[in-house]
Amino acid sequence: MEFKCGYVTIIGNTNVGKSTLLNRIIGEKVAIVSPKAQTSRDNTIGIYNDENSQIIFIDTPGYHKTEHKLDEYMQENIDTAINSDVNVLVYVIDGKKPLVEQYEKLANKGDKRSKKILVINKIDDTTFEKLYPQLDKLNQVCKTDEILPLSALTGKNVDVLIDMIKKYLPTYDYEMRYYPEEQFTDKNVRYLSAEIIREKVLLLYNDEIPHGVAVQINQFDESDDLVKISADIYCERDAHKMIIIGKNGDAIKKLSTIARIAIEKMLDCKVYLDLFVKVKPNWRVDNLLLSEFGYKNDVN
Ligand SMILES: Nc1nc2c(ncn2[C@@H]2O[C@H](COP(=O)(O)OP(=O)(O)OP(=O)(O)O)[C@@H](O)[C@H]2O)c(=O)[nH]1
Ligand SMILES: [Mg+2]
């Protein structure tokens, strides 16, 4: 049987649903998701396996305005992921926003040699009447190899996307596939636990707070049936620390509980989670602290 193998990078504006799409394709939560902008900061690999293919998906941070060194790090991640030898680039746009405008911002991104698929996401939350008038114009200007409306949330047409991608992948020997079949991401449970805590910060707190938060795991002890995790939540101001902790510690207790439950679900065992809130003013512009928090690329 013919076996297909290759790399696919997912790019698009912040909040269009790239990470939701990755999780849907892989069938596991490999990337955190939130209704707030600038959720993903790193590239995350998700490995899709079936009987006739192995597809390595790279989920990237969303395009957004660069204000801090952290934003530059995020931008560098996108550049790396589109310029490396990817077979297919998936441009994701939000079906609830003007389509042509969003496409035009992505139109020239990536290597000429990569095949390109334009995904119109969130079709579960819009109507054919709203989409249809825009599709004519989009068809005229769009130079991608394919256009596909889908819903990452419900899974509609995600199987069609996989089949489309397979068409453009080289044929490989099964024995030559890049990753063992049981591996579905490049991230370890320590990293994923820190990300889950950050996801819950994005969910529970508003305004600048989540964007100024970094999470560092200090202890990850799996020697017992009960996994003991201790993590520091870094924020930029004393006022933010007070909000994160909340009156009588109520807010941090809530954060700790929902983060613990999500980590327990991922690890499939009981977890003891200890959270500490610390202040590091302006860490998002400080090279040393960025690197300490893991936001550093090898090229720097
Ligand atoms: N209705 C609907 N909502 C979706 C769909 N896909 C994603 N969302 C929602 O859109 C929001 C953003 O999703 P993410 O997957 O975090 O978006 P992203 O593109 O990875 O965002 P960044 O990491 O910030 O670049 C979340 O609230 C998702 O639940 C979809 O198909 N339909
Ligand atoms: Mg994301």
mmCIF file of C-alpha atoms and ligand atoms in Angstrom:
data_model
loop_
_atom_site.group_PDB
_atom_site.id
_atom_site.type_symbol
_atom_site.label_atom_id
_atom_site.label_comp_id
_atom_site.label_asym_id
_atom_site.label_seq_id
_atom_site.Cartn_x
_atom_site.Cartn_y
_atom_site.Cartn_z
ATOM 1 C CA MET A 1 0.000 0.000 0.000
ATOM 2 C CA GLU A 2 1.159 3.552 -0.791
ATOM 3 C CA PHE A 3 2.345 5.400 2.356
ATOM 4 C CA LYS A 4 2.382 9.236 2.472
ATOM 5 C CA CYS A 5 4.544 11.292 4.810
ATOM 6 C CA GLY A 6 5.239 14.999 5.135
ATOM 7 C CA TYR A 7 5.201 18.322 6.956
ATOM 8 C CA VAL A 8 2.284 20.746 7.144
ATOM 9 C CA THR A 9 2.450 24.198 8.748
ATOM 10 C CA ILE A 10 -0.708 25.931 9.991
ATOM 11 C CA ILE A 11 -0.599 29.741 9.954
ATOM 12 C CA GLY A 12 -3.053 32.599 10.344
ATOM 13 C CA ASN A 13 -4.055 35.547 12.457
ATOM 14 C CA THR A 14 -4.397 35.169 16.183
ATOM 15 C CA ASN A 15 -7.686 33.609 17.342
ATOM 16 C CA VAL A 16 -8.773 32.086 14.007
ATOM 17 C CA GLY A 17 -8.691 28.546 15.475
ATOM 18 C CA LYS A 18 -5.317 27.101 14.426
ATOM 19 C CA SER A 19 -4.712 25.267 17.697
ATOM 20 C CA THR A 20 -8.311 24.049 17.814
ATOM 21 C CA LEU A 21 -7.781 22.609 14.327
ATOM 22 C CA LEU A 22 -4.543 20.907 15.362
ATOM 23 C CA ASN A 23 -6.185 19.326 18.421
ATOM 24 C CA ARG A 24 -9.126 18.179 16.304
ATOM 25 C CA ILE A 25 -6.833 16.553 13.732
ATOM 26 C CA ILE A 26 -4.654 14.802 16.321
ATOM 27 C CA GLY A 27 -7.563 13.857 18.576
ATOM 28 C CA GLU A 28 -5.590 14.940 21.658
ATOM 29 C CA LYS A 29 -5.092 18.279 23.355
ATOM 30 C CA VAL A 30 -1.582 19.160 22.217
ATOM 31 C CA ALA A 31 -2.003 22.940 22.038
ATOM 32 C CA ILE A 32 -3.872 25.227 24.404
ATOM 33 C CA VAL A 33 -6.915 27.133 23.142
ATOM 34 C CA SER A 34 -8.620 30.283 24.393
ATOM 35 C CA PRO A 35 -11.044 32.970 23.255
ATOM 36 C CA LYS A 36 -8.317 35.575 23.874
ATOM 37 C CA ALA A 37 -5.766 36.752 21.309
ATOM 38 C CA GLN A 38 -2.146 35.577 21.314
ATOM 39 C CA THR A 39 -2.756 32.285 23.063
ATOM 40 C CA SER A 40 -0.023 30.182 21.413
ATOM 41 C CA ARG A 41 3.536 31.404 21.897
ATOM 42 C CA ASP A 42 5.584 28.437 20.652
ATOM 43 C CA ASN A 43 5.381 26.181 17.640
ATOM 44 C CA THR A 44 3.776 22.882 18.546
ATOM 45 C CA ILE A 45 4.093 19.709 16.560
ATOM 46 C CA GLY A 46 1.150 17.339 16.340
ATOM 47 C CA ILE A 47 1.707 13.992 14.623
ATOM 48 C CA TYR A 48 -1.207 12.486 12.710
ATOM 49 C CA ASN A 49 -1.025 8.759 11.944
ATOM 50 C CA ASP A 50 -3.342 6.519 9.994
ATOM 51 C CA GLU A 51 -2.955 3.290 8.021
ATOM 52 C CA ASN A 52 -1.538 5.026 4.946
ATOM 53 C CA SER A 53 0.081 8.242 6.208
ATOM 54 C CA GLN A 54 2.046 10.112 8.827
ATOM 55 C CA ILE A 55 1.506 13.874 8.697
ATOM 56 C CA ILE A 56 3.510 16.204 10.909
ATOM 57 C CA PHE A 57 1.518 19.362 11.631
ATOM 58 C CA ILE A 58 3.174 22.486 13.007
ATOM 59 C CA ASP A 59 0.838 24.862 14.852
ATOM 60 C CA THR A 60 2.254 28.396 15.059
ATOM 61 C CA PRO A 61 1.510 31.537 17.081
ATOM 62 C CA GLY A 62 -0.935 33.900 15.357
ATOM 63 C CA TYR A 63 0.113 36.977 13.423
ATOM 64 C CA HIS A 64 -0.302 40.097 15.555
ATOM 65 C CA LYS A 65 1.293 43.472 16.190
ATOM 66 C CA THR A 66 4.844 43.265 17.553
ATOM 67 C CA GLU A 67 5.168 45.218 20.797
ATOM 68 C CA HIS A 68 7.558 43.202 22.942
ATOM 69 C CA LYS A 69 10.517 40.915 22.520
ATOM 70 C CA LEU A 70 8.093 38.108 23.328
ATOM 71 C CA ASP A 71 6.128 39.082 20.180
ATOM 72 C CA GLU A 72 9.368 38.973 18.187
ATOM 73 C CA TYR A 73 10.037 35.468 19.517
ATOM 74 C CA MET A 74 6.523 34.442 18.431
ATOM 75 C CA GLN A 75 7.034 35.980 14.984
ATOM 76 C CA GLU A 76 10.370 34.161 14.602
ATOM 77 C CA ASN A 77 8.582 30.905 15.342
ATOM 78 C CA ILE A 78 6.142 31.517 12.484
ATOM 79 C CA ASP A 79 8.992 32.390 10.112
ATOM 80 C CA THR A 80 10.867 29.206 10.984
ATOM 81 C CA ALA A 81 7.758 27.095 10.499
ATOM 82 C CA ILE A 82 6.909 28.509 7.067
ATOM 83 C CA ASN A 83 10.404 28.666 5.667
ATOM 84 C CA SER A 84 11.531 25.199 6.613
ATOM 85 C CA ASP A 85 10.853 22.530 4.037
ATOM 86 C CA VAL A 86 7.102 22.146 4.457
ATOM 87 C CA ASN A 87 5.089 20.255 1.884
ATOM 88 C CA VAL A 88 1.823 22.031 2.572
ATOM 89 C CA LEU A 89 0.965 25.378 4.137
ATOM 90 C CA VAL A 90 -2.516 25.666 5.618
ATOM 91 C CA TYR A 91 -3.706 29.282 5.790
ATOM 92 C CA VAL A 92 -6.515 29.558 8.352
ATOM 93 C CA ILE A 93 -8.992 32.440 8.237
ATOM 94 C CA ASP A 94 -12.055 33.135 10.379
ATOM 95 C CA GLY A 95 -15.333 32.507 8.526
ATOM 96 C CA LYS A 96 -17.031 35.145 10.666
ATOM 97 C CA LYS A 97 -14.766 37.954 9.447
ATOM 98 C CA PRO A 98 -14.216 39.459 5.960
ATOM 99 C CA LEU A 99 -12.627 36.618 3.976
ATOM 100 C CA VAL A 100 -10.776 38.391 1.163
ATOM 101 C CA GLU A 101 -9.072 40.842 3.520
ATOM 102 C CA GLN A 102 -7.838 38.016 5.728
ATOM 103 C CA TYR A 103 -6.631 35.985 2.755
ATOM 104 C CA GLU A 104 -4.724 38.931 1.300
ATOM 105 C CA LYS A 105 -2.680 39.306 4.480
ATOM 106 C CA LEU A 106 -1.535 35.690 4.168
ATOM 107 C CA ALA A 107 -1.314 35.441 0.394
ATOM 108 C CA ASN A 108 2.453 35.797 0.021
ATOM 109 C CA LYS A 109 3.534 33.932 3.124
ATOM 110 C CA GLY A 110 5.698 30.874 2.827
ATOM 111 C CA ASP A 111 7.907 29.176 0.304
ATOM 112 C CA LYS A 112 6.755 29.092 -3.325
ATOM 113 C CA ARG A 113 7.404 25.349 -3.422
ATOM 114 C CA SER A 114 4.891 24.549 -0.662
ATOM 115 C CA LYS A 115 1.364 23.687 -1.734
ATOM 116 C CA LYS A 116 -1.207 25.975 -0.140
ATOM 117 C CA ILE A 117 -4.668 25.286 1.240
ATOM 118 C CA LEU A 118 -6.939 28.085 2.425
ATOM 119 C CA VAL A 119 -9.147 26.951 5.291
ATOM 120 C CA ILE A 120 -12.212 29.033 6.136
ATOM 121 C CA ASN A 121 -12.824 28.068 9.753
ATOM 122 C CA LYS A 122 -15.762 28.484 12.163
ATOM 123 C CA ILE A 123 -18.447 27.717 9.555
ATOM 124 C CA ASP A 124 -20.571 26.302 12.384
ATOM 125 C CA ASP A 125 -20.986 29.860 13.640
ATOM 126 C CA THR A 126 -21.944 31.642 10.425
ATOM 127 C CA THR A 127 -24.512 31.189 7.671
ATOM 128 C CA PHE A 128 -24.285 30.258 4.017
ATOM 129 C CA GLU A 129 -26.016 33.589 3.229
ATOM 130 C CA LYS A 130 -23.163 35.494 4.850
ATOM 131 C CA LEU A 131 -20.384 33.382 3.344
ATOM 132 C CA TYR A 132 -21.702 33.003 -0.184
ATOM 133 C CA PRO A 133 -21.411 36.599 -1.460
ATOM 134 C CA GLN A 134 -17.758 36.678 -0.404
ATOM 135 C CA LEU A 135 -16.801 33.375 -2.002
ATOM 136 C CA ASP A 136 -17.065 34.676 -5.576
ATOM 137 C CA LYS A 137 -14.560 37.445 -4.933
ATOM 138 C CA LEU A 138 -12.351 35.105 -2.936
ATOM 139 C CA ASN A 139 -12.298 32.611 -5.803
ATOM 140 C CA GLN A 140 -11.169 35.362 -8.162
ATOM 141 C CA VAL A 141 -8.240 36.600 -6.063
ATOM 142 C CA CYS A 142 -7.212 33.432 -4.260
ATOM 143 C CA LYS A 143 -4.094 31.730 -5.586
ATOM 144 C CA THR A 144 -3.984 28.809 -3.183
ATOM 145 C CA ASP A 145 -4.222 25.279 -4.571
ATOM 146 C CA GLU A 146 -7.424 24.623 -2.617
ATOM 147 C CA ILE A 147 -10.088 26.446 -0.608
ATOM 148 C CA LEU A 148 -11.954 24.536 2.091
ATOM 149 C CA PRO A 149 -14.623 25.754 4.530
ATOM 150 C CA LEU A 150 -14.612 23.736 7.750
ATOM 151 C CA SER A 151 -15.263 23.767 11.453
ATOM 152 C CA ALA A 152 -12.395 22.863 13.734
ATOM 153 C CA LEU A 153 -14.843 22.936 16.628
ATOM 154 C CA THR A 154 -17.361 20.409 15.286
ATOM 155 C CA GLY A 155 -14.910 18.561 13.022
ATOM 156 C CA LYS A 156 -16.956 19.196 9.862
ATOM 157 C CA ASN A 157 -14.772 18.726 6.747
ATOM 158 C CA VAL A 158 -11.630 18.017 8.770
ATOM 159 C CA ASP A 159 -11.479 14.561 7.137
ATOM 160 C CA VAL A 160 -11.691 16.294 3.742
ATOM 161 C CA LEU A 161 -8.707 18.464 4.722
ATOM 162 C CA ILE A 162 -6.656 15.369 5.605
ATOM 163 C CA ASP A 163 -7.442 13.769 2.224
ATOM 164 C CA MET A 164 -6.558 17.013 0.427
ATOM 165 C CA ILE A 165 -3.218 17.221 2.223
ATOM 166 C CA LYS A 166 -2.383 13.583 1.426
ATOM 167 C CA LYS A 167 -2.669 14.323 -2.300
ATOM 168 C CA TYR A 168 0.286 16.696 -1.997
ATOM 169 C CA LEU A 169 2.574 14.554 0.140
ATOM 170 C CA PRO A 170 5.415 12.428 -1.198
ATOM 171 C CA THR A 171 5.189 8.662 -1.111
ATOM 172 C CA TYR A 172 7.346 7.108 1.569
ATOM 173 C CA ASP A 173 8.355 3.754 2.846
ATOM 174 C CA TYR A 174 6.400 3.039 6.068
ATOM 175 C CA GLU A 175 9.649 2.104 7.795
ATOM 176 C CA MET A 176 11.052 5.542 6.954
ATOM 177 C CA ARG A 177 8.337 7.563 8.752
ATOM 178 C CA TYR A 178 9.673 10.368 10.937
ATOM 179 C CA TYR A 179 8.136 9.480 14.311
ATOM 180 C CA PRO A 180 7.105 6.287 16.113
ATOM 181 C CA GLU A 181 3.378 5.654 15.699
ATOM 182 C CA GLU A 182 2.505 6.162 19.379
ATOM 183 C CA GLN A 183 4.048 9.646 19.557
ATOM 184 C CA PHE A 184 1.601 12.478 18.884
ATOM 185 C CA THR A 185 3.528 15.606 19.885
ATOM 186 C CA ASP A 186 7.045 16.971 20.415
ATOM 187 C CA LYS A 187 6.103 18.416 23.808
ATOM 188 C CA ASN A 188 6.591 16.644 27.150
ATOM 189 C CA VAL A 189 4.083 16.531 30.010
ATOM 190 C CA ARG A 190 6.028 19.120 32.004
ATOM 191 C CA TYR A 191 5.692 21.663 29.183
ATOM 192 C CA LEU A 192 2.038 20.743 28.574
ATOM 193 C CA SER A 193 1.241 21.172 32.297
ATOM 194 C CA ALA A 194 2.718 24.699 32.275
ATOM 195 C CA GLU A 195 0.686 25.471 29.167
ATOM 196 C CA ILE A 196 -2.525 24.171 30.775
ATOM 197 C CA ILE A 197 -1.941 26.504 33.742
ATOM 198 C CA ARG A 198 -1.437 29.404 31.291
ATOM 199 C CA GLU A 199 -4.604 28.406 29.422
ATOM 200 C CA LYS A 200 -6.598 28.627 32.653
ATOM 201 C CA VAL A 201 -5.032 32.042 33.386
ATOM 202 C CA LEU A 202 -6.257 33.147 29.929
ATOM 203 C CA LEU A 203 -9.697 31.831 30.783
ATOM 204 C CA LEU A 204 -10.049 33.344 34.265
ATOM 205 C CA TYR A 205 -8.376 36.755 34.039
ATOM 206 C CA ASN A 206 -8.926 39.725 31.766
ATOM 207 C CA ASP A 207 -7.132 42.545 30.005
ATOM 208 C CA GLU A 208 -3.359 42.633 30.143
ATOM 209 C CA ILE A 209 -2.957 39.996 32.863
ATOM 210 C CA PRO A 210 -2.849 36.796 30.765
ATOM 211 C CA HIS A 211 -0.568 38.325 28.162
ATOM 212 C CA GLY A 212 1.936 39.276 30.867
ATOM 213 C CA VAL A 213 1.968 35.836 32.465
ATOM 214 C CA ALA A 214 4.640 33.152 32.136
ATOM 215 C CA VAL A 215 4.493 29.805 33.920
ATOM 216 C CA GLN A 216 7.493 27.875 35.097
ATOM 217 C CA ILE A 217 7.368 24.366 36.539
ATOM 218 C CA ASN A 218 9.745 23.951 39.508
ATOM 219 C CA GLN A 219 8.905 20.461 40.571
ATOM 220 C CA PHE A 220 7.377 17.612 38.595
ATOM 221 C CA ASP A 221 7.580 14.535 40.755
ATOM 222 C CA GLU A 222 6.142 11.388 39.190
ATOM 223 C CA SER A 223 7.729 8.965 41.650
ATOM 224 C CA ASP A 224 4.389 8.337 43.397
ATOM 225 C CA ASP A 225 0.832 7.512 42.273
ATOM 226 C CA LEU A 226 0.113 11.145 43.076
ATOM 227 C CA VAL A 227 2.067 13.446 40.722
ATOM 228 C CA LYS A 228 3.362 16.479 42.621
ATOM 229 C CA ILE A 229 3.685 19.658 40.587
ATOM 230 C CA SER A 230 4.879 22.998 41.821
ATOM 231 C CA ALA A 231 4.745 25.996 39.470
ATOM 232 C CA ASP A 232 5.547 29.706 39.543
ATOM 233 C CA ILE A 233 3.234 32.117 37.794
ATOM 234 C CA TYR A 234 5.184 35.204 36.793
ATOM 235 C CA CYS A 235 3.350 38.458 36.193
ATOM 236 C CA GLU A 236 4.545 41.975 35.512
ATOM 237 C CA ARG A 237 3.113 44.056 38.363
ATOM 238 C CA ASP A 238 2.210 43.862 42.054
ATOM 239 C CA ALA A 239 -1.327 44.903 41.122
ATOM 240 C CA HIS A 240 -1.553 41.919 38.760
ATOM 241 C CA LYS A 241 -0.279 39.595 41.471
ATOM 242 C CA MET A 242 -3.046 40.805 43.792
ATOM 243 C CA ILE A 243 -5.678 40.167 41.114
ATOM 244 C CA ILE A 244 -4.309 36.712 40.311
ATOM 245 C CA ILE A 245 -4.400 35.758 44.012
ATOM 246 C CA GLY A 246 -7.753 37.474 44.627
ATOM 247 C CA LYS A 247 -9.538 38.307 47.866
ATOM 248 C CA ASN A 248 -8.698 35.686 50.507
ATOM 249 C CA GLY A 249 -6.871 33.749 47.811
ATOM 250 C CA ASP A 250 -10.182 32.856 46.161
ATOM 251 C CA ALA A 251 -9.030 33.489 42.570
ATOM 252 C CA ILE A 252 -5.857 31.439 42.793
ATOM 253 C CA LYS A 253 -7.740 28.597 44.499
ATOM 254 C CA LYS A 254 -10.143 28.507 41.560
ATOM 255 C CA LEU A 255 -7.233 28.646 39.098
ATOM 256 C CA SER A 256 -5.432 25.876 40.922
ATOM 257 C CA THR A 257 -8.511 23.650 40.962
ATOM 258 C CA ILE A 258 -9.392 23.951 37.271
ATOM 259 C CA ALA A 259 -5.742 23.626 36.205
ATOM 260 C CA ARG A 260 -5.294 20.554 38.408
ATOM 261 C CA ILE A 261 -8.404 18.867 36.998
ATOM 262 C CA ALA A 262 -7.193 19.495 33.425
ATOM 263 C CA ILE A 263 -3.688 18.175 34.185
ATOM 264 C CA GLU A 264 -5.186 15.100 35.894
ATOM 265 C CA LYS A 265 -7.217 14.449 32.740
ATOM 266 C CA MET A 266 -4.095 14.692 30.602
ATOM 267 C CA LEU A 267 -1.948 12.492 32.867
ATOM 268 C CA ASP A 268 -4.816 10.182 33.785
ATOM 269 C CA CYS A 269 -3.818 10.195 37.469
ATOM 270 C CA LYS A 270 -4.234 12.251 40.637
ATOM 271 C CA VAL A 271 -2.219 15.471 40.841
ATOM 272 C CA TYR A 272 -1.171 17.720 43.703
ATOM 273 C CA LEU A 273 -0.668 21.231 42.304
ATOM 274 C CA ASP A 274 1.003 24.079 44.177
ATOM 275 C CA LEU A 275 0.997 27.537 42.558
ATOM 276 C CA PHE A 276 3.083 30.565 43.543
ATOM 277 C CA VAL A 277 2.639 34.044 42.069
ATOM 278 C CA LYS A 278 5.784 36.121 41.529
ATOM 279 C CA VAL A 279 6.438 39.522 39.987
ATOM 280 C CA LYS A 280 9.076 40.160 37.322
ATOM 281 C CA PRO A 281 8.532 43.638 35.923
ATOM 282 C CA ASN A 282 8.905 43.893 32.141
ATOM 283 C CA TRP A 283 9.952 40.280 31.637
ATOM 284 C CA ARG A 284 8.504 40.394 28.123
ATOM 285 C CA VAL A 285 11.245 42.806 27.038
ATOM 286 C CA ASP A 286 14.083 41.170 28.973
ATOM 287 C CA ASN A 287 16.167 38.731 26.936
ATOM 288 C CA LEU A 288 17.519 36.930 29.968
ATOM 289 C CA LEU A 289 14.108 36.363 31.543
ATOM 290 C CA LEU A 290 12.551 35.385 28.222
ATOM 291 C CA SER A 291 15.209 32.754 27.845
ATOM 292 C CA GLU A 292 14.727 31.601 31.453
ATOM 293 C CA PHE A 293 11.014 31.141 30.758
ATOM 294 C CA GLY A 294 11.792 29.097 27.643
ATOM 295 C CA TYR A 295 11.027 31.807 25.077
ATOM 296 C CA LYS A 296 14.279 31.627 23.186
ATOM 297 C CA ASN A 297 15.192 30.378 19.747
ATOM 298 C CA ASP A 298 18.550 28.788 18.956
ATOM 299 C CA VAL A 299 19.329 31.452 16.354
ATOM 300 C CA ASN A 300 19.551 34.206 19.038
HETATM 301 N N1 LIG B 1 -17.430 28.533 16.624
HETATM 302 C C1 LIG B 1 -16.167 28.126 16.436
HETATM 303 N N2 LIG B 1 -15.200 28.556 17.259
HETATM 304 C C2 LIG B 1 -13.939 28.111 17.040
HETATM 305 C C3 LIG B 1 -13.610 27.209 15.993
HETATM 306 N N3 LIG B 1 -12.291 26.981 16.038
HETATM 307 C C4 LIG B 1 -11.813 27.691 17.076
HETATM 308 N N4 LIG B 1 -12.799 28.374 17.691
HETATM 309 C C5 LIG B 1 -12.702 29.253 18.868
HETATM 310 O O1 LIG B 1 -11.841 30.341 18.541
HETATM 311 C C6 LIG B 1 -11.074 30.742 19.681
HETATM 312 C C7 LIG B 1 -9.605 30.751 19.320
HETATM 313 O O2 LIG B 1 -9.172 29.412 19.097
HETATM 314 P P1 LIG B 1 -7.613 29.009 19.089
HETATM 315 O O3 LIG B 1 -7.548 27.620 18.577
HETATM 316 O O4 LIG B 1 -6.994 29.297 20.414
HETATM 317 O O5 LIG B 1 -7.072 30.049 18.006
HETATM 318 P P2 LIG B 1 -5.567 30.219 17.482
HETATM 319 O O6 LIG B 1 -5.675 30.561 16.044
HETATM 320 O O7 LIG B 1 -4.724 29.048 17.829
HETATM 321 O O8 LIG B 1 -5.107 31.520 18.303
HETATM 322 P P3 LIG B 1 -3.587 31.996 18.669
HETATM 323 O O9 LIG B 1 -2.899 30.860 19.358
HETATM 324 O O10 LIG B 1 -3.818 33.175 19.583
HETATM 325 O O11 LIG B 1 -2.952 32.391 17.385
HETATM 326 C C8 LIG B 1 -11.430 29.764 20.801
HETATM 327 O O12 LIG B 1 -12.423 30.375 21.604
HETATM 328 C C9 LIG B 1 -11.999 28.566 20.047
HETATM 329 O O13 LIG B 1 -12.930 27.813 20.798
HETATM 330 C C10 LIG B 1 -14.688 26.759 15.145
HETATM 331 O O14 LIG B 1 -14.530 25.974 14.211
HETATM 332 N N5 LIG B 1 -15.930 27.262 15.419
HETATM 333 MG MG MG B 2 -3.005 28.845 18.997
#
